[in-house]
Amino acid sequence: MADSVFAHIVRAPEDPILGVTVAYNKDSSPVKVNLGVGAYRTEEGKPLVLNVVRRAEQMLVNDTSRVKEYLSITGLADFNKLSAKLIFGADSPAIQDNRVTTVQCLSGTGSLRVGAEFLAKHYHERTIYIPQPTWGNHPKVFTLAGLSVKYYRYYDPATRGLDFQGLLDDLAAAPAGAIVLLHACAHNPTGVDPTVDQWEKIRQLMRSKGLLPFFDSAYQGFASGNLDADAQSVRMFVADGGECLAAQSYAKNMGLYGERVGALSIVCKDADVASRVESQLKLVIRPMYSNPPIHGASIVATILKDRQMYDEWTVELKAMADRIISMRQQLFDAMKARGTPGDWSHIIKQIGMFTFTGLNAEQVAFMTREYHIYMTSDGKGKFQTESFSLE
């Protein structure tokens, strides 16, 4: 029998993040804990479906007029309009002036990829600067889309905080017009965000050099519990009249992980440019996945356009965010009470689902081997939102 034409294929390594879950699933220990993949859990360690999401789904199921026809290339119109309002603000001048084009994409990853392919084809500068460190998928998404990836300093291991001067120096040295990836809030993986004053300095520097902001907004409302506060960085860049891109995901803030619901918005100088940009985004999307799925976007649109359901969502969203903040405080207090060596204040200073623990690869391996606690080898941990014990 002839050898397979694929016999030369070598086995690829596990994804560094998803591979943690693979190892966790193979562990038979009853006390194992997975701090790798970013997904919220209940007190019992179970996945959570928001009550308002259940209600929206039931409404959709009960509506016999709904059909399963293809959406347009750009997706569900209501979803796009409401997503833009959510991130830019309902009273955003950019929206009122029709300077924003929004297309439904496959969650945050798909939104980043569509935006990156558009830039690689139509933007004059093909270099994108991304923070060091950043989400492990970012460099792959941008490289495969045809952009050249470079890094700017972001995290300072000594302080477990922001290397703000390093960030400014690196962006100041970037070529005019370069693209800059910015985490809108709850930086992944460090949980370290600039202050409002620091954001303003970043904005001034970027605008003075003509750098193009590309925001990744995966945690709006999920970081602080306040949708407007978590979008403040993005709105600062829109308020100055300049152009920018923003990728949104509803995986975390609505718990729609597996529905793959996201949006890409591009803020342009005027309505005519926005219309032409949208026409080219369609040419990126059509050969990639033709058009997006209808169900998840319909859930989001149902919630966002109904005031009562929207309010119910914000309550559930704040409860999730507050619980993560509370878990941070509990962990910090417990470590302090036990006299754990070192300064662990970064746990309560950082924000969002992740923290950079400061543990090295050897220490992470020890935690896994001895205590069945799984996290990525760089020491990034998700705040496990179920009860824990340090006994």
mmCIF file of N, CA and C in Angstrom, residues 17 131-136 138 152-163 167 183 185-194 219 328 345-358 376 378-383:
data_model
loop_
_atom_site.group_PDB
_atom_site.id
_atom_site.type_symbol
_atom_site.label_atom_id
_atom_site.label_comp_id
_atom_site.label_asym_id
_atom_site.label_seq_id
_atom_site.Cartn_x
_atom_site.Cartn_y
_atom_site.Cartn_z
ATOM 1 N N ILE A 17 -2.467 27.768 25.183
ATOM 2 C CA ILE A 17 -3.593 28.057 26.074
ATOM 3 C C ILE A 17 -4.560 26.877 26.109
ATOM 4 N N PRO A 131 1.391 44.768 22.032
ATOM 5 C CA PRO A 131 2.066 44.833 23.332
ATOM 6 C C PRO A 131 2.842 43.562 23.653
ATOM 7 N N GLN A 132 3.900 43.740 24.439
ATOM 8 C CA GLN A 132 4.696 42.607 24.927
ATOM 9 C C GLN A 132 4.492 42.496 26.438
ATOM 10 N N PRO A 133 3.729 41.510 26.929
ATOM 11 C CA PRO A 133 3.125 40.407 26.187
ATOM 12 C C PRO A 133 1.717 40.762 25.694
ATOM 13 N N THR A 134 1.131 39.832 24.960
ATOM 14 C CA THR A 134 -0.244 39.988 24.513
ATOM 15 C C THR A 134 -0.876 38.610 24.398
ATOM 16 N N TRP A 135 -2.136 38.578 24.032
ATOM 17 C CA TRP A 135 -2.835 37.310 23.835
ATOM 18 C C TRP A 135 -2.083 36.480 22.790
ATOM 19 N N GLY A 136 -1.883 35.202 23.080
ATOM 20 C CA GLY A 136 -1.049 34.353 22.238
ATOM 21 C C GLY A 136 -1.493 34.244 20.795
ATOM 22 N N HIS A 138 -2.778 36.767 18.957
ATOM 23 C CA HIS A 138 -2.607 38.021 18.212
ATOM 24 C C HIS A 138 -1.523 37.945 17.133
ATOM 25 N N TYR A 152 5.735 46.474 21.231
ATOM 26 C CA TYR A 152 6.090 47.609 22.082
ATOM 27 C C TYR A 152 6.037 47.156 23.532
ATOM 28 N N ARG A 153 6.905 47.761 24.346
ATOM 29 C CA ARG A 153 6.954 47.378 25.756
ATOM 30 C C ARG A 153 5.633 47.700 26.451
ATOM 31 N N TYR A 154 5.236 46.833 27.349
ATOM 32 C CA TYR A 154 3.960 47.031 28.043
ATOM 33 C C TYR A 154 4.042 46.659 29.522
ATOM 34 N N TYR A 155 4.471 45.442 29.793
ATOM 35 C CA TYR A 155 4.464 44.916 31.164
ATOM 36 C C TYR A 155 5.848 44.997 31.777
ATOM 37 N N ASP A 156 5.888 45.462 33.017
ATOM 38 C CA ASP A 156 7.153 45.541 33.760
ATOM 39 C C ASP A 156 7.157 44.440 34.822
ATOM 40 N N PRO A 157 7.933 43.365 34.626
ATOM 41 C CA PRO A 157 7.941 42.262 35.597
ATOM 42 C C PRO A 157 8.375 42.693 36.997
ATOM 43 N N ALA A 158 9.211 43.724 37.066
ATOM 44 C CA ALA A 158 9.718 44.169 38.375
ATOM 45 C C ALA A 158 8.594 44.729 39.244
ATOM 46 N N THR A 159 7.705 45.491 38.618
ATOM 47 C CA THR A 159 6.593 46.096 39.374
ATOM 48 C C THR A 159 5.296 45.332 39.202
ATOM 49 N N ARG A 160 5.294 44.379 38.254
ATOM 50 C CA ARG A 160 4.066 43.674 37.858
ATOM 51 C C ARG A 160 2.982 44.675 37.481
ATOM 52 N N GLY A 161 3.441 45.756 36.878
ATOM 53 C CA GLY A 161 2.550 46.819 36.425
ATOM 54 C C GLY A 161 2.931 47.263 35.021
ATOM 55 N N LEU A 162 2.464 48.429 34.627
ATOM 56 C CA LEU A 162 2.678 48.947 33.277
ATOM 57 C C LEU A 162 4.053 49.585 33.134
ATOM 58 N N ASP A 163 4.749 49.235 32.065
ATOM 59 C CA ASP A 163 6.002 49.913 31.712
ATOM 60 C C ASP A 163 5.627 51.088 30.815
ATOM 61 N N LEU A 167 6.561 51.928 26.894
ATOM 62 C CA LEU A 167 5.473 51.957 25.908
ATOM 63 C C LEU A 167 5.565 53.230 25.069
ATOM 64 N N HIS A 183 -5.341 47.027 23.748
ATOM 65 C CA HIS A 183 -6.391 46.318 24.476
ATOM 66 C C HIS A 183 -7.291 47.370 25.119
ATOM 67 N N CYS A 185 -9.563 47.306 27.410
ATOM 68 C CA CYS A 185 -9.579 47.201 28.879
ATOM 69 C C CYS A 185 -9.235 45.768 29.258
ATOM 70 N N ALA A 186 -8.894 45.568 30.525
ATOM 71 C CA ALA A 186 -8.572 44.235 31.041
ATOM 72 C C ALA A 186 -7.549 43.523 30.151
ATOM 73 N N HIS A 187 -6.375 44.137 30.023
ATOM 74 C CA HIS A 187 -5.322 43.605 29.156
ATOM 75 C C HIS A 187 -5.099 42.117 29.406
ATOM 76 N N ASN A 188 -5.103 41.370 28.308
ATOM 77 C CA ASN A 188 -4.867 39.923 28.350
ATOM 78 C C ASN A 188 -3.459 39.671 27.813
ATOM 79 N N PRO A 189 -2.529 39.129 28.605
ATOM 80 C CA PRO A 189 -2.754 38.326 29.801
ATOM 81 C C PRO A 189 -2.451 38.994 31.140
ATOM 82 N N THR A 190 -2.082 40.266 31.179
ATOM 83 C CA THR A 190 -1.514 40.795 32.422
ATOM 84 C C THR A 190 -2.541 41.366 33.392
ATOM 85 N N GLY A 191 -3.709 41.791 32.895
ATOM 86 C CA GLY A 191 -4.673 42.464 33.760
ATOM 87 C C GLY A 191 -4.240 43.872 34.132
ATOM 88 N N VAL A 192 -3.215 44.399 33.447
ATOM 89 C CA VAL A 192 -2.689 45.740 33.721
ATOM 90 C C VAL A 192 -3.196 46.707 32.653
ATOM 91 N N ASP A 193 -3.881 47.765 33.070
ATOM 92 C CA ASP A 193 -4.406 48.773 32.146
ATOM 93 C C ASP A 193 -3.802 50.139 32.429
ATOM 94 N N PRO A 194 -3.641 50.971 31.400
ATOM 95 C CA PRO A 194 -3.244 52.357 31.644
ATOM 96 C C PRO A 194 -4.346 53.110 32.401
ATOM 97 N N TYR A 219 -13.610 42.574 26.614
ATOM 98 C CA TYR A 219 -14.100 42.510 27.997
ATOM 99 C C TYR A 219 -14.944 43.717 28.408
ATOM 100 N N ARG A 328 -10.304 38.158 43.606
ATOM 101 C CA ARG A 328 -8.962 38.731 43.691
ATOM 102 C C ARG A 328 -8.658 39.128 45.140
ATOM 103 N N SER A 345 0.409 42.447 45.942
ATOM 104 C CA SER A 345 -0.613 43.482 45.744
ATOM 105 C C SER A 345 -1.047 43.605 44.288
ATOM 106 N N HIS A 346 -0.201 43.097 43.367
ATOM 107 C CA HIS A 346 -0.583 43.164 41.949
ATOM 108 C C HIS A 346 -1.873 42.393 41.682
ATOM 109 N N ILE A 347 -2.182 41.415 42.529
ATOM 110 C CA ILE A 347 -3.400 40.621 42.332
ATOM 111 C C ILE A 347 -4.639 41.513 42.408
ATOM 112 N N ILE A 348 -4.626 42.484 43.327
ATOM 113 C CA ILE A 348 -5.792 43.360 43.454
ATOM 114 C C ILE A 348 -5.643 44.654 42.645
ATOM 115 N N LYS A 349 -4.449 44.936 42.163
ATOM 116 C CA LYS A 349 -4.264 46.128 41.308
ATOM 117 C C LYS A 349 -4.627 45.815 39.853
ATOM 118 N N GLN A 350 -4.350 44.603 39.411
ATOM 119 C CA GLN A 350 -4.702 44.199 38.055
ATOM 120 C C GLN A 350 -6.220 44.013 37.963
ATOM 121 N N ILE A 351 -6.740 44.000 36.739
ATOM 122 C CA ILE A 351 -8.191 43.946 36.564
ATOM 123 C C ILE A 351 -8.566 42.909 35.510
ATOM 124 N N GLY A 352 -9.802 42.407 35.619
ATOM 125 C CA GLY A 352 -10.313 41.477 34.614
ATOM 126 C C GLY A 352 -10.117 40.029 35.004
ATOM 127 N N MET A 353 -10.246 39.183 34.006
ATOM 128 C CA MET A 353 -10.277 37.745 34.241
ATOM 129 C C MET A 353 -8.899 37.160 34.539
ATOM 130 N N PHE A 354 -7.839 37.812 34.052
ATOM 131 C CA PHE A 354 -6.507 37.225 34.157
ATOM 132 C C PHE A 354 -5.594 38.020 35.087
ATOM 133 N N THR A 355 -4.619 37.324 35.616
ATOM 134 C CA THR A 355 -3.538 37.994 36.331
ATOM 135 C C THR A 355 -2.221 37.357 35.933
ATOM 136 N N PHE A 356 -1.191 38.180 35.891
ATOM 137 C CA PHE A 356 0.159 37.658 35.743
ATOM 138 C C PHE A 356 0.655 37.405 37.161
ATOM 139 N N THR A 357 0.757 36.144 37.544
ATOM 140 C CA THR A 357 1.048 35.789 38.930
ATOM 141 C C THR A 357 2.475 36.122 39.341
ATOM 142 N N GLY A 358 3.375 36.151 38.355
ATOM 143 C CA GLY A 358 4.795 36.318 38.680
ATOM 144 C C GLY A 358 5.496 34.978 38.852
ATOM 145 N N THR A 376 -0.982 28.516 32.188
ATOM 146 C CA THR A 376 0.043 28.566 31.151
ATOM 147 C C THR A 376 1.414 28.748 31.793
ATOM 148 N N ASP A 378 3.758 30.713 31.425
ATOM 149 C CA ASP A 378 4.245 32.062 31.731
ATOM 150 C C ASP A 378 3.669 32.587 33.045
ATOM 151 N N GLY A 379 2.868 31.760 33.721
ATOM 152 C CA GLY A 379 2.326 32.161 35.016
ATOM 153 C C GLY A 379 1.039 32.946 34.936
ATOM 154 N N LYS A 380 0.434 33.000 33.723
ATOM 155 C CA LYS A 380 -0.847 33.684 33.601
ATOM 156 C C LYS A 380 -1.937 32.799 34.172
ATOM 157 N N GLY A 381 -2.751 33.353 35.038
ATOM 158 C CA GLY A 381 -3.842 32.580 35.633
ATOM 159 C C GLY A 381 -5.165 33.270 35.442
ATOM 160 N N LYS A 382 -6.197 32.484 35.142
ATOM 161 C CA LYS A 382 -7.551 33.016 35.121
ATOM 162 C C LYS A 382 -8.088 32.975 36.536
ATOM 163 N N PHE A 383 -8.854 34.001 36.934
ATOM 164 C CA PHE A 383 -9.434 33.957 38.259
ATOM 165 C C PHE A 383 -10.562 32.949 38.276
#
